[in-house]
Coordinates of C-alpha atoms in Angstrom, one line a residue:
X1 CA 83.4 82.2 124.1
X2 CA 81.2 85.3 124.7
X3 CA 78.0 85.2 126.8
X4 CA 75.5 85.2 123.9
X5 CA 77.2 82.2 122.4
X6 CA 77.5 80.4 125.7
X7 CA 73.8 80.9 126.3
X8 CA 72.9 79.7 122.9
X9 CA 75.0 76.6 123.2
X10 CA 73.7 75.7 126.7
X11 CA 70.1 76.1 125.4
X12 CA 70.7 73.3 122.9
X13 CA 71.4 70.3 125.2
X14 CA 69.5 67.8 123.2
X15 CA 71.5 68.4 120.0
X16 CA 74.3 66.0 119.3
X17 CA 77.7 67.1 120.3
X18 CA 78.8 67.4 116.6
X19 CA 75.9 69.8 115.9
X20 CA 76.8 71.9 118.9
X21 CA 80.4 72.0 117.7
X22 CA 79.2 73.1 114.3
X23 CA 77.2 75.9 115.8
X24 CA 80.2 77.1 117.8
X25 CA 82.6 76.9 114.8
X26 CA 80.1 78.7 112.6
X27 CA 79.7 81.5 115.2
X28 CA 83.4 81.8 115.6
X29 CA 84.0 82.0 111.9
X30 CA 81.3 84.6 111.5
X31 CA 82.6 86.7 114.3
X32 CA 86.1 86.4 112.9
X33 CA 84.8 87.6 109.5
X34 CA 82.9 90.5 111.1
X35 CA 86.0 91.5 113.1
X36 CA 88.3 91.5 110.1
X37 CA 85.8 93.2 107.9
X38 CA 85.1 95.9 110.5
X39 CA 88.0 98.3 109.8
X40 CA 88.3 97.8 106.1
X41 CA 86.0 96.2 103.5
X42 CA 87.6 94.5 100.5
X43 CA 85.1 93.5 97.8
X44 CA 85.3 92.3 94.2
X45 CA 82.4 94.1 92.4
X46 CA 82.0 93.7 88.6
X47 CA 85.3 94.6 87.0
X48 CA 86.7 96.3 90.1
X49 CA 88.3 95.6 93.4
X50 CA 86.8 98.0 95.9
X51 CA 88.5 99.0 99.1
X52 CA 86.4 100.8 101.8
X53 CA 88.1 102.2 104.9
X54 CA 85.4 101.5 107.5
X55 CA 86.2 103.3 110.7
X56 CA 83.8 106.2 110.3
X57 CA 83.8 107.2 114.0
X58 CA 87.6 107.6 113.8
X59 CA 87.2 109.4 110.5
X60 CA 88.7 106.3 108.8
X61 CA 92.1 106.8 110.5
X62 CA 94.5 104.3 109.1
X63 CA 96.0 101.8 111.5
X64 CA 98.4 98.9 111.0
X65 CA 95.8 96.2 110.8
X66 CA 94.1 98.1 107.9
X67 CA 97.4 98.4 106.1
X68 CA 98.0 94.7 106.5
X69 CA 94.6 93.9 104.9
X70 CA 94.8 96.4 102.1
X71 CA 98.3 95.8 100.8
X72 CA 98.1 92.0 100.0
X73 CA 94.6 92.5 98.5
X74 CA 95.9 95.3 96.3
X75 CA 98.8 93.2 95.1
X76 CA 96.4 90.2 94.5
X77 CA 94.0 92.3 92.4
X78 CA 96.9 93.8 90.5
X79 CA 97.8 90.4 89.3
X80 CA 94.2 89.1 88.8
X81 CA 93.2 89.0 85.1
X82 CA 89.5 89.5 86.1
X83 CA 90.2 92.7 88.0
X84 CA 90.6 95.8 85.8
X85 CA 90.6 98.7 88.2
X86 CA 90.9 99.5 91.9
X87 CA 88.5 101.9 93.7
X88 CA 89.3 103.2 97.2
X89 CA 86.9 105.1 99.4
X90 CA 85.9 105.9 103.0
X91 CA 82.7 105.0 104.8
X92 CA 80.5 107.3 106.7
X93 CA 80.3 110.4 104.6
X94 CA 82.6 112.6 106.7
X95 CA 86.1 111.4 105.7
X96 CA 88.0 109.5 103.0
X97 CA 90.8 109.1 105.6
X98 CA 91.8 111.7 108.1
X99 CA 95.4 110.3 108.5
X100 CA 97.3 107.7 110.3
X101 CA 96.4 106.4 113.8
X102 CA 98.8 108.8 115.5
X103 CA 97.7 108.0 119.1
X104 CA 98.7 104.4 118.7
X105 CA 102.1 105.3 117.1
X106 CA 102.8 107.8 119.9
X107 CA 102.1 105.2 122.6
X108 CA 104.3 102.7 120.8
X109 CA 107.1 105.2 120.3
X110 CA 107.2 106.1 124.0
X111 CA 107.3 102.4 124.9
X112 CA 110.0 101.6 122.4
X113 CA 107.5 99.1 120.7
X114 CA 108.1 97.9 117.2
X115 CA 104.8 99.5 116.0
X116 CA 106.8 102.8 115.7
X117 CA 108.9 101.1 113.0
X118 CA 106.3 98.7 111.5
X119 CA 103.6 101.3 111.0
X120 CA 105.7 103.7 108.9
X121 CA 107.5 100.9 107.0
X122 CA 104.3 99.1 106.0
X123 CA 102.4 102.4 105.3
X124 CA 105.2 103.6 103.0
X125 CA 105.3 100.2 101.2
X126 CA 101.5 100.6 100.7
X127 CA 102.0 104.2 99.4
X128 CA 104.5 102.9 96.9
X129 CA 102.1 100.1 95.8
X130 CA 99.4 102.7 95.0
X131 CA 102.0 104.8 93.1
X132 CA 103.2 101.8 91.0
X133 CA 99.9 100.0 90.6
X134 CA 99.6 98.4 87.2
X135 CA 95.7 98.7 87.2
X136 CA 93.9 102.0 87.1
X137 CA 93.6 103.2 90.7
X138 CA 90.6 105.5 91.5
X139 CA 90.5 107.3 94.9
X140 CA 87.2 108.8 95.8
X141 CA 88.5 111.5 98.2
X142 CA 85.1 112.7 99.5
X143 CA 85.4 114.5 102.9
X144 CA 88.5 114.9 105.1
X145 CA 91.7 113.7 103.4
X146 CA 94.8 114.4 105.4
X147 CA 98.2 112.8 106.0
X148 CA 97.9 109.1 105.7
X149 CA 94.7 109.5 103.6
X150 CA 96.6 111.6 101.1
X151 CA 99.2 108.8 100.9
X152 CA 96.5 106.3 99.9
X153 CA 95.2 108.6 97.1
X154 CA 97.6 111.1 95.7
X155 CA 100.1 108.7 94.1
X156 CA 97.3 106.9 92.2
X157 CA 96.1 107.5 88.6
X158 CA 92.9 109.2 89.5
X159 CA 91.8 111.3 92.5
X160 CA 88.2 112.4 92.5
X161 CA 87.4 115.3 94.8
X162 CA 84.0 116.6 95.8
X163 CA 82.5 119.8 97.3
X164 CA 83.1 118.1 100.7
X165 CA 86.8 117.3 100.3
X166 CA 89.1 118.9 102.9
X167 CA 92.8 118.4 102.2
X168 CA 95.7 119.2 104.4
X169 CA 99.2 118.0 105.4
X170 CA 99.2 119.4 108.9
X171 CA 102.2 117.4 110.3
X172 CA 104.5 120.3 111.2
X173 CA 102.0 121.3 113.9
X174 CA 102.6 117.9 115.6
X175 CA 106.4 117.7 115.3
X176 CA 106.3 115.4 112.3
X177 CA 106.7 116.2 108.6
X178 CA 104.5 115.7 105.5
X179 CA 105.3 112.1 104.9
X180 CA 103.6 109.3 102.9
X181 CA 105.4 110.6 99.8
X182 CA 104.8 114.3 100.5
X183 CA 108.5 114.8 99.5
X184 CA 107.5 113.5 96.0
X185 CA 104.2 115.1 95.2
X186 CA 104.4 118.5 97.0
X187 CA 107.5 119.9 95.2
X188 CA 105.9 118.9 91.9
X189 CA 102.8 121.1 92.4
X190 CA 102.9 124.3 90.4
X191 CA 105.2 127.1 91.7
X192 CA 105.9 126.9 95.4
X193 CA 102.4 125.9 96.5
X194 CA 103.6 122.5 97.7
X195 CA 106.2 124.1 100.0
X196 CA 103.5 126.5 101.3
X197 CA 101.1 123.7 102.0
X198 CA 103.8 121.6 103.7
X199 CA 105.1 124.3 106.0
X200 CA 101.9 126.0 107.0
X201 CA 99.4 123.0 106.9
X202 CA 97.0 125.2 104.9
X203 CA 93.7 123.5 104.1
X204 CA 92.4 123.2 100.6
X205 CA 88.7 122.6 100.1
X206 CA 86.5 121.2 97.2
X207 CA 87.4 122.4 93.7
X208 CA 90.6 124.0 95.0
X209 CA 92.2 120.5 95.1
X210 CA 91.7 120.4 91.3
X211 CA 93.2 123.8 90.8
X212 CA 96.2 123.0 93.0
X213 CA 96.8 119.8 91.0
X214 CA 96.1 117.4 93.9
X215 CA 92.8 116.0 92.4
X216 CA 92.4 115.0 88.8
X217 CA 88.5 115.2 88.8
X218 CA 85.8 117.0 90.6
X219 CA 82.3 115.4 91.0
X220 CA 79.3 116.1 93.3
X221 CA 79.4 113.9 96.3
X222 CA 75.9 112.7 95.8
X223 CA 76.9 111.5 92.3
X224 CA 79.6 109.2 93.6
X225 CA 77.5 106.1 94.0
X226 CA 76.3 106.4 90.4
X227 CA 79.9 107.0 89.3
X228 CA 81.1 103.9 91.2
X229 CA 78.3 101.8 89.6
X230 CA 79.3 103.0 86.1
X231 CA 82.9 102.2 86.7
X232 CA 82.1 98.7 88.1
X233 CA 79.8 98.0 85.1
X234 CA 82.6 98.6 82.5
X235 CA 83.6 95.5 80.5
X236 CA 87.4 94.8 80.6
X237 CA 88.1 98.6 80.7
X238 CA 91.4 100.2 79.8
X239 CA 92.8 103.2 81.7
X240 CA 91.3 105.4 78.9
X241 CA 87.8 103.8 79.4
X242 CA 88.0 104.6 83.1
X243 CA 89.2 108.2 82.3
X244 CA 86.3 108.6 79.9
X245 CA 83.7 107.8 82.7
X246 CA 85.4 110.1 85.2
X247 CA 85.7 112.9 82.6
X248 CA 82.0 112.6 81.8
X249 CA 81.0 113.1 85.4
X250 CA 83.6 115.8 85.9
X251 CA 82.3 117.8 82.9
X252 CA 78.7 117.6 84.1
X253 CA 79.6 119.0 87.6
X254 CA 78.8 122.7 87.8
X255 CA 79.3 123.2 91.6
X256 CA 81.7 126.1 92.4
X257 CA 82.6 126.3 88.7
X258 CA 82.9 130.1 88.8
X259 CA 84.7 130.2 92.2
X260 CA 88.2 131.6 92.2
X261 CA 91.0 129.5 93.6
X262 CA 91.4 130.4 97.3
X263 CA 95.2 131.1 96.8
X264 CA 95.0 132.7 93.4
X265 CA 95.6 136.3 94.6
X266 CA 98.5 135.1 96.8
X267 CA 100.3 132.9 94.3
X268 CA 102.9 135.5 93.3
X269 CA 103.8 136.0 97.0
X270 CA 103.8 132.3 97.7
X271 CA 106.1 131.7 94.7
X272 CA 108.6 134.4 95.8
X273 CA 108.4 134.2 99.6
X274 CA 108.7 130.4 99.8
X275 CA 111.5 130.0 97.2
X276 CA 114.3 130.6 99.7
X277 CA 116.9 127.9 100.5
X278 CA 116.4 127.9 104.3
X279 CA 113.7 128.4 106.8
X280 CA 115.5 131.4 108.2
X281 CA 115.4 133.0 104.8
X282 CA 111.7 132.2 104.4
X283 CA 111.0 133.9 107.8
X284 CA 113.1 136.9 106.7
X285 CA 111.1 137.1 103.4
X286 CA 107.8 137.1 105.3
X287 CA 108.9 139.8 107.7
X288 CA 110.3 142.0 105.0
X289 CA 107.2 141.7 102.8
X290 CA 105.1 142.8 105.8
X291 CA 101.7 142.3 103.9
X292 CA 98.7 141.0 105.9
X293 CA 99.1 137.7 104.0
X294 CA 102.8 137.4 104.8
X295 CA 102.3 138.3 108.5
X296 CA 99.5 135.7 108.8
X297 CA 101.9 133.0 107.4
X298 CA 104.6 134.1 109.8
X299 CA 102.2 133.8 112.7
X300 CA 101.2 130.3 111.5
X301 CA 104.8 129.1 110.9
X302 CA 105.9 130.5 114.3
X303 CA 103.5 127.9 116.0
X304 CA 105.1 125.0 114.2
X305 CA 107.9 122.7 115.4
X306 CA 111.2 124.4 114.4
X307 CA 112.7 120.9 113.9
X308 CA 109.8 119.8 111.7
X309 CA 110.0 123.0 109.6
X310 CA 113.7 122.4 108.8
X311 CA 113.3 118.7 108.1
X312 CA 110.3 119.5 105.9
X313 CA 112.0 122.2 103.8
X314 CA 115.0 119.9 103.1
X315 CA 112.7 116.9 102.5
X316 CA 110.9 118.8 99.7
X317 CA 114.0 120.3 98.2
X318 CA 115.7 116.9 98.0
X319 CA 112.5 115.1 97.0
X320 CA 112.0 117.4 94.0
X321 CA 114.6 115.4 92.0
X322 CA 114.0 111.9 93.5
X323 CA 111.7 109.1 92.4
X324 CA 108.9 108.0 94.7
X325 CA 110.9 105.0 96.0
X326 CA 113.9 107.1 97.0
X327 CA 111.6 109.7 98.6
X328 CA 109.8 107.0 100.7
X329 CA 113.2 105.6 101.8
X330 CA 114.3 109.1 102.8
X331 CA 111.0 109.7 104.7
X332 CA 111.3 106.4 106.6
X333 CA 114.7 107.7 107.9
X334 CA 113.0 111.0 109.0
X335 CA 110.1 109.1 110.6
X336 CA 112.5 107.2 112.8
X337 CA 114.4 110.4 113.7
X338 CA 111.0 111.9 114.8
X339 CA 110.3 108.7 116.9
X340 CA 113.7 109.2 118.6
X341 CA 113.1 112.9 119.2
X342 CA 111.0 115.1 121.5
X343 CA 108.7 117.2 119.3
X344 CA 106.4 114.5 117.9
X345 CA 105.3 113.3 121.4
X346 CA 104.9 116.9 122.6
X347 CA 103.0 117.9 119.5
X348 CA 100.6 115.0 119.8
X349 CA 100.1 115.8 123.5
X350 CA 99.3 119.5 122.8
X351 CA 97.1 119.0 119.8
X352 CA 95.5 115.6 120.2
X353 CA 95.6 114.5 123.9
X354 CA 95.5 117.5 126.2
X355 CA 94.4 119.8 123.4
X356 CA 95.9 122.9 125.1
X357 CA 97.4 123.8 121.7
X358 CA 100.5 125.1 123.4
X359 CA 103.4 122.7 122.5
X360 CA 106.7 123.3 124.2
X361 CA 109.1 122.6 121.3
X362 CA 112.7 121.6 121.9
X363 CA 114.7 123.2 120.4
X364 CA 112.3 126.2 120.7
X365 CA 113.8 128.3 117.8
X366 CA 115.0 127.6 114.2
X367 CA 118.5 128.9 115.0
X368 CA 118.9 126.2 117.6
X369 CA 118.1 123.4 115.1
X370 CA 121.6 122.8 113.7
X371 CA 122.6 121.7 110.2
X372 CA 124.4 118.8 111.9
X373 CA 121.3 117.6 113.6
X374 CA 119.2 117.9 110.4
X375 CA 122.0 116.0 108.5
X376 CA 121.8 113.2 111.1
X377 CA 118.0 112.7 110.5
X378 CA 118.7 112.0 106.8
X379 CA 121.4 109.5 107.4
X380 CA 121.0 105.9 106.2
X381 CA 119.7 103.4 108.8
X382 CA 121.9 100.6 107.3
X383 CA 120.1 97.3 107.3
X384 CA 117.1 99.0 109.0
X385 CA 116.5 101.2 105.9
X386 CA 113.2 100.9 104.1
X387 CA 113.4 98.4 101.3
X388 CA 111.0 98.8 98.3

């Protein structure tokens, strides 16, 4: 019992005990409601179930307690005959979701705590639920959308980007790999753009998400509240009805309409240089090309974890012919290999904790990352495998 409650109760000595107990219980239930509502808001509004990630100070970073609230509610709404669509968004105006709560996972992994398994397992189960959702699933990806935030949006039916959207899969810089189903959606983007985004962590902004095939619609951020109201007001809508509303907003949006795709002039190079079968060949391609663009990519890739680069290239090459469930099962194996390894902890230290930006990768070169080691990371975990 906190001090404000204690004071309030002691100031009510004349009330009958039963009344005092009612006040205490009411306060406790209110504070419980506030606590559980703090990180994620789950509301039924009109025809829609609305999920709001509500950790704006942490850029709506996804943690295990949020996953454990979102997943059962999503499954409940999916079965509910009065819920016709799901809308997911982030609070605060800066981010949809900037990724998973990496600091907590790092601490757990170092301590050998179960969170290092539970987080990835339950996150991937949620990713699969968004990808198989039977109701139209609309992600309003306004602001920063990276890593875990991509996993909550990209597998759904509709992804609405705005001029404020900033997309990236930056995992190779922290000794991880582009998970949350990255092995499924990245190799399915046109040409080799998915491989390029995965290996370099290149950031896409605004309308470029539409041009890259990551977003399905582009709407001004200030129009999102009106769009949401129009979706919520629909009467028993079908997926086509939802698409009609999104299309009408999309067609009216003129922001950056004439702007060229940021990677347009480099697409031929991306498609040829990143089509190699191994990381060593990609490096060789970039060196041989020698153009300013190629040398810039070489400089970027040389900063990444060699282990992550090799895992990521194989993840995408294998994921290209797998379904989402098999990709997530594969990625869970990789996540646990990263938890057992060195580079994830070192990458998080260098980028997020000490912020010296000088990770000491082990092994330090691509040549030292053996095929045998890479093979071992993809091996079945037996009864500890992800089950979907």
